[in-house]
CSV table of C-alpha atoms in Angstrom, one decimal:
chain,number,residue,atom,x,y,z
A,1,UNK,CA,0.1,0.4,0.4
A,2,UNK,CA,1.1,3.7,-0.4
A,3,UNK,CA,1.6,4.0,3.4
A,4,UNK,CA,2.2,1.5,6.5
A,5,UNK,CA,-0.6,1.1,8.8
A,6,UNK,CA,-0.4,1.9,11.8
A,7,UNK,CA,0.8,-1.3,14.2
A,8,UNK,CA,-2.2,-2.4,16.5
A,9,UNK,CA,-0.5,-2.8,19.7
A,10,UNK,CA,-1.4,-5.3,23.1
A,11,UNK,CA,-3.0,-3.7,25.8
A,12,UNK,CA,-2.8,-5.1,29.6
A,13,UNK,CA,-4.1,-8.1,29.3
A,14,UNK,CA,-2.5,-9.3,26.6
A,15,UNK,CA,-4.9,-9.2,23.8
A,16,UNK,CA,-4.7,-7.0,20.3
A,17,UNK,CA,-6.2,-3.4,20.5
A,18,UNK,CA,-6.9,-0.9,17.6
A,19,UNK,CA,-3.9,1.6,16.8
A,20,UNK,CA,-4.5,4.8,19.3
A,21,UNK,CA,-6.2,8.1,17.1
A,22,UNK,CA,-5.1,11.0,19.7
A,23,UNK,CA,-3.5,12.7,16.8
A,24,UNK,CA,-7.0,13.0,15.3
A,25,UNK,CA,-9.8,15.5,16.3
A,26,UNK,CA,-12.7,15.2,14.8
A,27,UNK,CA,-13.9,16.6,10.7
A,28,UNK,CA,-15.7,19.5,9.8
A,29,UNK,CA,-19.4,19.5,7.9
A,30,UNK,CA,-19.9,20.1,4.4
A,31,UNK,CA,-21.3,23.8,3.3
A,32,UNK,CA,-22.3,26.2,1.1
A,33,UNK,CA,-18.8,26.4,-0.6
A,34,UNK,CA,-18.3,25.9,-4.2
A,35,UNK,CA,-16.1,23.3,-5.4
A,36,UNK,CA,-14.1,25.0,-8.1
A,37,UNK,CA,-12.3,23.0,-10.9
A,38,UNK,CA,-10.9,23.3,-14.1
A,39,UNK,CA,-13.7,21.3,-15.8
A,40,UNK,CA,-16.1,21.5,-13.6
A,41,UNK,CA,-17.6,22.8,-10.4
A,42,UNK,CA,-19.9,21.3,-7.7
A,43,UNK,CA,-22.6,23.7,-6.2
A,44,UNK,CA,-24.3,23.1,-3.5
A,45,UNK,CA,-28.4,22.4,-4.8
A,46,UNK,CA,-30.0,24.7,-5.4
A,47,UNK,CA,-33.8,24.3,-6.4
A,48,UNK,CA,-34.3,27.3,-8.4
A,49,UNK,CA,-31.5,27.6,-10.1
A,50,UNK,CA,-30.9,23.4,-11.1
A,51,UNK,CA,-34.0,21.7,-11.1
A,52,UNK,CA,-35.1,22.4,-14.4
A,53,UNK,CA,-31.5,21.8,-15.8
A,54,UNK,CA,-31.3,18.3,-14.1
A,55,UNK,CA,-34.5,17.3,-15.3
A,56,UNK,CA,-33.4,18.5,-19.0
A,57,UNK,CA,-30.4,16.5,-18.6
A,58,UNK,CA,-32.0,13.4,-17.4
A,59,UNK,CA,-34.2,13.5,-20.4
A,60,UNK,CA,-31.5,13.0,-22.7
A,61,UNK,CA,-31.4,8.9,-21.3
A,62,UNK,CA,-34.4,7.8,-23.4
A,63,UNK,CA,-34.2,4.3,-21.9
A,64,UNK,CA,-34.1,5.2,-18.6
A,65,UNK,CA,-31.2,3.6,-17.6
A,66,UNK,CA,-29.1,6.3,-15.3
A,67,UNK,CA,-33.0,5.2,-12.2
A,68,UNK,CA,-31.8,1.6,-12.5
A,69,UNK,CA,-29.9,0.7,-9.5
A,70,UNK,CA,-31.7,4.6,-7.8
A,71,UNK,CA,-33.9,4.3,-5.2
A,72,UNK,CA,-36.2,7.1,-6.8
A,73,UNK,CA,-37.0,8.0,-10.7
A,74,UNK,CA,-37.3,8.5,-13.2
A,75,UNK,CA,-39.8,10.9,-12.8
A,76,UNK,CA,-42.2,11.9,-15.9
A,77,UNK,CA,-42.4,15.8,-15.0
A,78,UNK,CA,-40.3,18.7,-13.3
A,79,UNK,CA,-42.5,18.7,-10.8
A,80,UNK,CA,-42.7,15.5,-9.6
A,81,UNK,CA,-38.9,16.0,-10.2
A,82,UNK,CA,-39.3,19.2,-7.7
A,83,UNK,CA,-40.8,17.3,-5.4
A,84,UNK,CA,-38.8,14.9,-5.0
A,85,UNK,CA,-35.8,17.0,-4.3
A,86,UNK,CA,-37.5,19.0,-1.7
A,87,UNK,CA,-38.0,15.7,-0.3
A,88,UNK,CA,-34.8,14.0,0.1
A,89,UNK,CA,-32.2,17.0,-0.6
A,90,UNK,CA,-32.0,19.6,1.6
A,91,UNK,CA,-32.0,17.6,5.1
A,92,UNK,CA,-28.6,18.4,5.5
A,93,UNK,CA,-27.4,14.7,5.3
A,94,UNK,CA,-27.2,14.1,2.3
A,95,UNK,CA,-25.9,16.7,1.2
A,96,UNK,CA,-26.6,17.5,-2.4
A,97,UNK,CA,-24.7,19.0,-5.3
A,98,UNK,CA,-25.1,20.1,-8.3
A,99,UNK,CA,-22.1,19.4,-11.0
A,100,UNK,CA,-22.2,22.5,-13.7
A,101,UNK,CA,-20.0,22.2,-16.6
A,102,UNK,CA,-17.7,24.9,-16.6
A,103,UNK,CA,-17.9,25.5,-20.6
A,104,UNK,CA,-21.6,25.6,-20.5
A,105,UNK,CA,-22.8,26.6,-17.1
A,106,UNK,CA,-25.4,24.2,-16.8
A,107,UNK,CA,-26.3,21.7,-14.3
A,108,UNK,CA,-25.5,17.7,-15.9
A,109,UNK,CA,-25.4,15.5,-12.9
A,110,UNK,CA,-25.6,15.5,-9.0
A,111,UNK,CA,-23.8,13.7,-6.4
A,112,UNK,CA,-23.5,14.0,-2.2
A,113,UNK,CA,-22.4,13.4,0.4
A,114,UNK,CA,-24.3,10.5,2.8
A,115,UNK,CA,-24.2,9.2,6.7
A,116,UNK,CA,-21.7,11.8,7.3
A,117,UNK,CA,-19.8,11.3,10.8
A,118,UNK,CA,-17.3,13.9,12.4
A,119,UNK,CA,-17.3,12.5,15.3
A,120,UNK,CA,-15.6,9.3,14.2
A,121,UNK,CA,-14.0,10.8,10.4
A,122,UNK,CA,-16.5,8.9,7.9
A,123,UNK,CA,-18.3,10.0,4.8
A,124,UNK,CA,-20.2,8.5,1.7
A,125,UNK,CA,-19.8,9.8,-1.8
A,126,UNK,CA,-23.3,8.5,-3.3
A,127,UNK,CA,-26.5,8.9,-5.1
A,128,UNK,CA,-24.4,9.8,-8.3
A,129,UNK,CA,-26.2,10.8,-11.2
A,130,UNK,CA,-24.8,11.6,-14.6
A,131,UNK,CA,-26.7,12.3,-17.7
A,132,UNK,CA,-25.7,12.0,-20.8
A,133,UNK,CA,-23.8,15.0,-21.3
A,134,UNK,CA,-21.5,14.3,-18.5
A,135,UNK,CA,-20.7,10.7,-18.8
A,136,UNK,CA,-17.6,9.8,-19.8
A,137,UNK,CA,-16.1,13.0,-19.8
A,138,UNK,CA,-13.0,15.3,-17.4
A,139,UNK,CA,-16.0,16.9,-15.4
A,140,UNK,CA,-17.7,13.6,-14.5
A,141,UNK,CA,-14.3,12.7,-13.0
A,142,UNK,CA,-12.9,15.8,-11.7
A,143,UNK,CA,-16.6,16.1,-10.2
A,144,UNK,CA,-15.4,13.0,-8.0
A,145,UNK,CA,-11.9,13.9,-7.1
A,146,UNK,CA,-13.6,17.6,-6.3
A,147,UNK,CA,-15.7,16.1,-3.4
A,148,UNK,CA,-12.7,13.6,-2.4
A,149,UNK,CA,-10.5,16.6,-1.9
A,150,UNK,CA,-13.0,18.6,-0.3
A,151,UNK,CA,-13.7,15.4,2.6
A,152,UNK,CA,-10.3,14.9,3.2
A,153,UNK,CA,-9.4,19.0,3.7
A,154,UNK,CA,-12.3,19.1,6.2
A,155,UNK,CA,-10.2,16.2,8.3
A,156,UNK,CA,-12.4,13.1,7.6
A,157,UNK,CA,-10.4,9.7,8.0
A,158,UNK,CA,-12.8,7.7,5.8
A,159,UNK,CA,-14.5,8.7,2.6
A,160,UNK,CA,-17.4,5.4,1.6
A,161,UNK,CA,-18.3,4.2,-1.6
A,162,UNK,CA,-21.3,2.0,-1.7
A,163,UNK,CA,-23.3,0.4,-5.0
A,164,UNK,CA,-25.6,-2.5,-5.8
A,165,UNK,CA,-23.5,-5.3,-6.2
A,166,UNK,CA,-25.0,-5.9,-9.3
A,167,UNK,CA,-24.2,-2.3,-10.7
A,168,UNK,CA,-21.4,-3.6,-12.5
A,169,UNK,CA,-20.5,0.0,-13.8
A,170,UNK,CA,-20.5,2.1,-10.5
A,171,UNK,CA,-18.2,-1.8,-9.0
A,172,UNK,CA,-16.1,-1.0,-12.2
A,173,UNK,CA,-15.9,2.7,-11.4
A,174,UNK,CA,-15.1,2.9,-7.0
A,175,UNK,CA,-12.0,1.0,-8.5
A,176,UNK,CA,-11.0,3.1,-11.5
A,177,UNK,CA,-11.1,6.2,-9.0
A,178,UNK,CA,-9.2,4.7,-6.4
A,179,UNK,CA,-11.4,3.1,-3.4
A,180,UNK,CA,-10.7,-0.6,-2.5
A,181,UNK,CA,-13.0,-3.0,-2.3
A,182,UNK,CA,-14.3,-4.4,1.4
A,183,UNK,CA,-16.8,-7.2,0.5
A,184,UNK,CA,-20.0,-7.5,0.0
A,185,UNK,CA,-23.3,-7.3,2.4
A,186,UNK,CA,-25.6,-9.4,1.2
A,187,UNK,CA,-29.6,-8.7,1.5
A,188,UNK,CA,-28.8,-5.4,3.1
A,189,UNK,CA,-31.9,-4.0,1.8
A,190,UNK,CA,-35.0,-4.0,-0.9
A,191,UNK,CA,-34.8,-1.2,-3.5
A,192,UNK,CA,-37.7,-0.6,-5.8
A,193,UNK,CA,-39.4,-3.7,-4.9
A,194,UNK,CA,-36.0,-6.0,-5.1
A,195,UNK,CA,-33.3,-7.5,-3.2
A,196,UNK,CA,-29.8,-5.6,-3.3
A,197,UNK,CA,-26.2,-6.7,-2.0
A,198,UNK,CA,-24.4,-3.6,-1.3
A,199,UNK,CA,-20.8,-4.0,-2.7
A,200,UNK,CA,-18.3,-1.7,0.0
A,201,UNK,CA,-15.7,0.3,-1.1
A,202,UNK,CA,-13.7,2.9,1.0
A,203,UNK,CA,-10.5,5.5,0.8
A,204,UNK,CA,-8.2,6.0,3.8
A,205,UNK,CA,-6.5,9.3,4.5
A,206,UNK,CA,-3.1,7.6,4.6
A,207,UNK,CA,-4.3,6.8,1.2
A,208,UNK,CA,-5.2,9.6,0.0
A,209,UNK,CA,-2.0,11.9,-0.4
A,210,UNK,CA,-0.6,9.3,-3.5
A,211,UNK,CA,-4.2,9.0,-4.9
A,212,UNK,CA,-4.2,12.6,-5.1
A,213,UNK,CA,-1.2,13.0,-7.0
A,214,UNK,CA,-2.7,10.2,-9.3
A,215,UNK,CA,-5.5,12.1,-9.7
A,216,UNK,CA,-3.3,15.5,-10.5
A,217,UNK,CA,-1.4,13.7,-13.3
A,218,UNK,CA,-4.6,12.4,-15.3
A,219,UNK,CA,-6.4,15.6,-14.9
A,220,UNK,CA,-3.3,18.0,-16.1
A,221,UNK,CA,-3.6,19.0,-19.6
A,222,UNK,CA,-0.1,17.6,-20.5
A,223,UNK,CA,-2.2,14.2,-20.1
A,224,UNK,CA,-4.5,14.8,-23.0
A,225,UNK,CA,-3.1,15.0,-26.7
A,226,UNK,CA,-4.2,17.8,-29.4
A,227,UNK,CA,-7.7,15.5,-30.0
A,228,UNK,CA,-8.2,15.4,-26.0
A,229,UNK,CA,-7.4,12.0,-25.6
A,230,UNK,CA,-5.6,10.5,-22.6
A,231,UNK,CA,-2.2,9.2,-22.1
A,232,UNK,CA,-2.3,7.6,-19.0
A,233,UNK,CA,-5.4,5.9,-18.0
A,234,UNK,CA,-7.1,6.7,-14.0
A,235,UNK,CA,-7.2,4.0,-13.4
A,236,UNK,CA,-4.0,2.8,-13.6
A,237,UNK,CA,-2.5,5.5,-12.0
A,238,UNK,CA,-4.9,5.2,-9.0
A,239,UNK,CA,-3.5,1.1,-9.0
A,240,UNK,CA,0.2,2.6,-9.4
A,241,UNK,CA,-0.6,4.5,-6.5
A,242,UNK,CA,-2.2,2.2,-4.0
A,243,UNK,CA,0.2,-0.5,-4.7
A,244,UNK,CA,3.8,1.6,-5.7
A,245,UNK,CA,5.1,-2.4,-7.7
A,246,UNK,CA,1.8,-2.9,-10.0
A,247,UNK,CA,3.0,-2.3,-13.0
A,248,UNK,CA,0.2,0.0,-15.5
C-alpha cells in the first residue's frame, strides 16, 4: 500500500487493540462553498437554480438507464423531480451538489455526501446520477476528485462508496477512482421491490496523498493530446498509487 498501517498495540490484558487516534480531531461538515475545478464545479444543490437544468439533462437518457439502481426515479415531470428534491435533498445529510459544466454553465449531474459522521471521521459519496451529457467526460471524473479532496481537507479519515453489487459500472468506477473493495453485504436492503446486495469500497486518509497525486497527473493538460485523448488512464494511475510495485 501507499503508506504503512499503524501497528495495533497490545493492552494490559495481552489483547490486541486498535491503534490510537489521539492525534486526530473530529472532521468538519459540508457547507455552502462551491468546489471549483478546471472542467466543472460542484455547487450546493438549489431547487430554483438547478432543477430544470438537471431534469432536462436527465431526459437525454430516453431509456431511463440512469435510474435503474437508484431508489427513486425516473420522474415524468419537472414538478415530480422538484418534489423529490424538496423531500430528499435539503436535509443536510445527504448533502447534495449539482455538477455544473464550466463552459456551458449548465448542471448535468448530481452527487452527494451522506452518512456524514464528523465525530468518527467517516463520510460517503453517493446518489451519483450523471446525465448522458456528463458521462465519460473529464468533468465527470473531476467532480469526484473535488468532492474527495474536500472530504479529506475537512479532516475525514474514511471516504466510502457503496453501490448495488449488481451495478457493474458503479463497481468498476469505484476501482478506477481509487477505492479499495471491502466486500459485499448480502441482502442489505430492498430497493424498488427488489433485493439489493451492497458492495462496499473505501479510501483512507493515509492513502489519499498518493491517490491525490494520481488525480493531479490525470487531470493535467499534459495528459491529453490535441484530440483530447488521455495518455495515461486514471485506473492505471490509481492502481500504481495504491500498489507502488504494480505495473500499468
